[in-house]
């Protein structure tokens, strides 16, 4: 008997300019796009890029 471990599929976060990954079943979505945080999914105020406080795992 063999055991297969389930590993969730990972997708690239839709944050422009960042290369972080998120689980395919992420709760942070905007249409078909998947994001790593609610702030990123809703769009950053004033159109600023990701930063430490937004919750994006790939912030610079």
Coordinates of N, CA, C and O in Angstrom, one line a residue:
X1 N 0.8 -1.2 0.0 CA 0.0 0.0 0.0 C 0.9 1.2 0.0 O 1.9 1.3 0.7
X2 N 0.5 2.2 -0.8 CA 1.3 3.5 -0.8 C 0.4 4.6 -0.4 O -0.8 4.6 -0.5
X3 N 1.0 5.6 0.2 CA 0.3 6.8 0.7 C 0.7 8.0 -0.1 O 1.9 8.2 -0.3
X4 N -0.3 8.7 -0.6 CA 0.0 9.9 -1.4 C -0.3 11.1 -0.6 O -1.4 11.2 -0.1
X5 N 0.6 12.0 -0.4 CA 0.4 13.2 0.4 C -0.2 14.2 -0.5 O 0.3 14.4 -1.6
X6 N -1.2 14.9 -0.1 CA -1.8 16.0 -0.9 C -1.0 17.2 -0.7 O -0.7 17.7 0.4
X7 N -0.6 17.8 -1.8 CA 0.2 19.1 -1.8 C -0.7 20.1 -2.6 O -0.9 19.9 -3.8
X8 N -1.1 21.2 -1.9 CA -2.0 22.1 -2.6 C -1.3 22.8 -3.8 O -0.1 23.0 -3.7
X9 N -2.0 23.0 -4.8 CA -1.4 23.7 -6.0 C -1.1 25.1 -5.7 O -1.8 25.8 -5.0
X10 N 0.1 25.6 -6.2 CA 0.5 26.9 -5.9 C 0.4 27.7 -7.2 O 0.7 27.2 -8.3
X11 N 0.0 29.0 -7.1 CA -0.1 29.9 -8.2 C 0.7 31.1 -8.0 O 0.9 31.5 -6.8
X12 N 1.1 31.8 -9.0 CA 1.8 33.1 -8.8 C 0.7 34.1 -8.4 O -0.3 34.2 -9.0
X13 N 1.1 34.9 -7.4 CA 0.2 36.0 -7.0 C 0.1 37.0 -8.1 O 1.0 37.2 -8.9
X14 N -1.1 37.6 -8.3 CA -1.3 38.5 -9.4 C -0.8 39.9 -9.1 O -1.1 40.8 -9.9
X15 N -0.2 40.1 -8.0 CA 0.4 41.5 -7.7 C 1.4 41.8 -8.8 O 2.3 41.0 -9.0
X16 N 1.3 42.9 -9.4 CA 2.2 43.3 -10.5 C 3.6 43.5 -9.9 O 3.8 44.1 -8.9
X17 N 4.6 42.9 -10.6 CA 6.0 43.1 -10.2 C 6.5 42.2 -9.1 O 7.6 42.4 -8.7
X18 N 5.7 41.3 -8.6 CA 6.1 40.5 -7.5 C 6.0 39.0 -7.9 O 5.2 38.6 -8.6
X19 N 6.9 38.2 -7.3 CA 7.0 36.8 -7.6 C 6.7 35.9 -6.4 O 7.4 34.9 -6.2
X20 N 5.7 36.2 -5.6 CA 5.3 35.4 -4.5 C 4.3 34.4 -5.0 O 3.6 34.6 -6.1
X21 N 4.1 33.3 -4.3 CA 3.1 32.3 -4.7 C 2.1 32.2 -3.6 O 2.3 32.4 -2.4
X22 N 0.9 31.7 -4.0 CA -0.2 31.6 -3.1 C -0.9 30.2 -3.4 O -0.8 29.7 -4.5
X23 N -1.6 29.7 -2.5 CA -2.4 28.5 -2.7 C -3.5 28.8 -3.7 O -4.1 29.8 -3.7
X24 N -3.8 27.8 -4.6 CA -4.8 28.0 -5.6 C -6.2 28.2 -4.9 O -7.0 28.9 -5.6
X25 N -6.4 27.8 -3.7 CA -7.7 28.0 -3.1 C -7.7 29.2 -2.1 O -8.4 29.4 -1.2
X26 N -6.8 30.2 -2.4 CA -6.7 31.4 -1.6 C -8.0 32.1 -1.5 O -8.7 32.2 -2.5
X27 N -8.3 32.6 -0.3 CA -9.6 33.4 -0.2 C -9.5 34.8 -0.7 O -10.5 35.5 -0.8
X28 N -8.3 35.2 -1.1 CA -8.1 36.6 -1.6 C -8.1 36.6 -3.2 O -7.1 36.3 -3.8
X29 N -9.3 36.9 -3.7 CA -9.5 36.8 -5.1 C -10.1 38.1 -5.6 O -10.8 38.8 -4.9
X30 N -9.9 38.4 -6.9 CA -10.6 39.5 -7.6 C -10.9 38.9 -8.9 O -10.0 38.9 -9.8
X31 N -12.1 38.4 -9.1 CA -12.4 37.8 -10.4 C -11.6 36.5 -10.5 O -11.6 35.7 -9.5
X32 N -11.0 36.3 -11.6 CA -10.2 35.0 -11.7 C -8.8 35.2 -11.2 O -8.0 34.2 -11.2
X33 N -8.4 36.4 -10.7 CA -7.0 36.6 -10.2 C -6.9 36.2 -8.8 O -7.8 36.4 -8.0
X34 N -5.8 35.6 -8.4 CA -5.5 35.2 -7.0 C -4.4 36.0 -6.4 O -3.4 36.3 -7.0
X35 N -4.7 36.5 -5.2 CA -3.7 37.4 -4.5 C -3.3 36.8 -3.2 O -3.9 35.9 -2.6
X36 N -2.2 37.4 -2.6 CA -1.7 36.9 -1.3 C -2.3 37.6 -0.1 O -2.1 37.2 1.0
X37 N -3.0 38.7 -0.3 CA -3.7 39.4 0.8 C -4.9 40.1 0.3 O -5.1 40.3 -0.9
X38 N -5.7 40.5 1.3 CA -7.0 41.2 0.9 C -6.7 42.6 0.3 O -7.3 43.0 -0.6
X39 N -5.7 43.3 0.9 CA -5.3 44.6 0.4 C -4.9 44.5 -1.1 O -5.3 45.3 -1.9
X40 N -4.1 43.5 -1.4 CA -3.7 43.3 -2.8 C -4.9 43.0 -3.7 O -5.0 43.5 -4.8
X41 N -5.8 42.2 -3.3 CA -6.9 41.8 -4.1 C -7.9 42.9 -4.3 O -8.4 43.0 -5.4
X42 N -8.0 43.8 -3.4 CA -8.9 45.0 -3.5 C -8.3 46.1 -4.3 O -9.0 47.1 -4.7
X43 N -7.0 46.1 -4.4 CA -6.2 47.2 -5.1 C -5.7 48.1 -4.0 O -6.4 48.5 -3.1
X44 N -4.5 48.4 -4.1 CA -3.9 49.3 -3.2 C -4.4 50.8 -3.3 O -4.6 51.2 -4.4
X45 N -4.7 51.4 -2.2 CA -5.1 52.8 -2.2 C -4.0 53.6 -3.0 O -2.8 53.4 -2.8
X46 N -4.4 54.6 -3.8 CA -3.6 55.4 -4.5 C -2.7 54.7 -5.5 O -1.7 55.3 -6.0
X47 N -2.9 53.4 -5.8 CA -2.2 52.7 -6.8 C -0.7 52.4 -6.4 O 0.1 52.1 -7.3
X48 N -0.4 52.5 -5.1 CA 1.0 52.2 -4.8 C 1.4 50.8 -4.9 O 0.5 49.9 -4.9
X49 N 2.6 50.4 -5.1 CA 3.0 49.0 -5.2 C 3.0 48.3 -3.8 O 2.8 49.0 -2.8
X50 N 3.1 47.0 -3.8 CA 3.2 46.2 -2.6 C 4.2 46.8 -1.7 O 5.3 47.3 -2.1
X51 N 4.0 46.6 -0.4 CA 4.9 47.1 0.6 C 4.8 46.2 1.9 O 3.9 45.4 1.9
X52 N 5.6 46.4 2.8 CA 5.6 45.6 4.0 C 4.3 45.5 4.7 O 3.9 44.4 5.2
X53 N 3.5 46.5 4.8 CA 2.3 46.5 5.5 C 1.1 45.9 4.8 O 0.0 45.7 5.4
X54 N 1.2 45.6 3.5 CA 0.0 45.1 2.8 C -0.2 43.6 3.0 O -1.3 43.1 2.6
X55 N 0.7 42.9 3.5 CA 0.5 41.4 3.7 C 1.0 40.6 2.6 O 0.9 39.4 2.7
X56 N 1.6 41.2 1.6 CA 2.1 40.4 0.4 C 3.4 39.7 0.9 O 4.3 40.4 1.4
X57 N 3.5 38.4 0.6 CA 4.7 37.7 1.0 C 5.9 38.0 0.2 O 7.0 37.7 0.5
X58 N 5.7 38.7 -1.0 CA 6.8 39.0 -1.9 C 7.2 40.4 -1.8 O 7.8 40.9 -2.7
X59 N 6.8 41.2 -0.7 CA 7.1 42.6 -0.7 C 8.6 42.8 -0.7 O 9.4 42.0 -0.3
X60 N 9.0 44.0 -1.2 CA 10.4 44.3 -1.3 C 10.8 45.1 -0.2 O 11.9 45.5 0.0

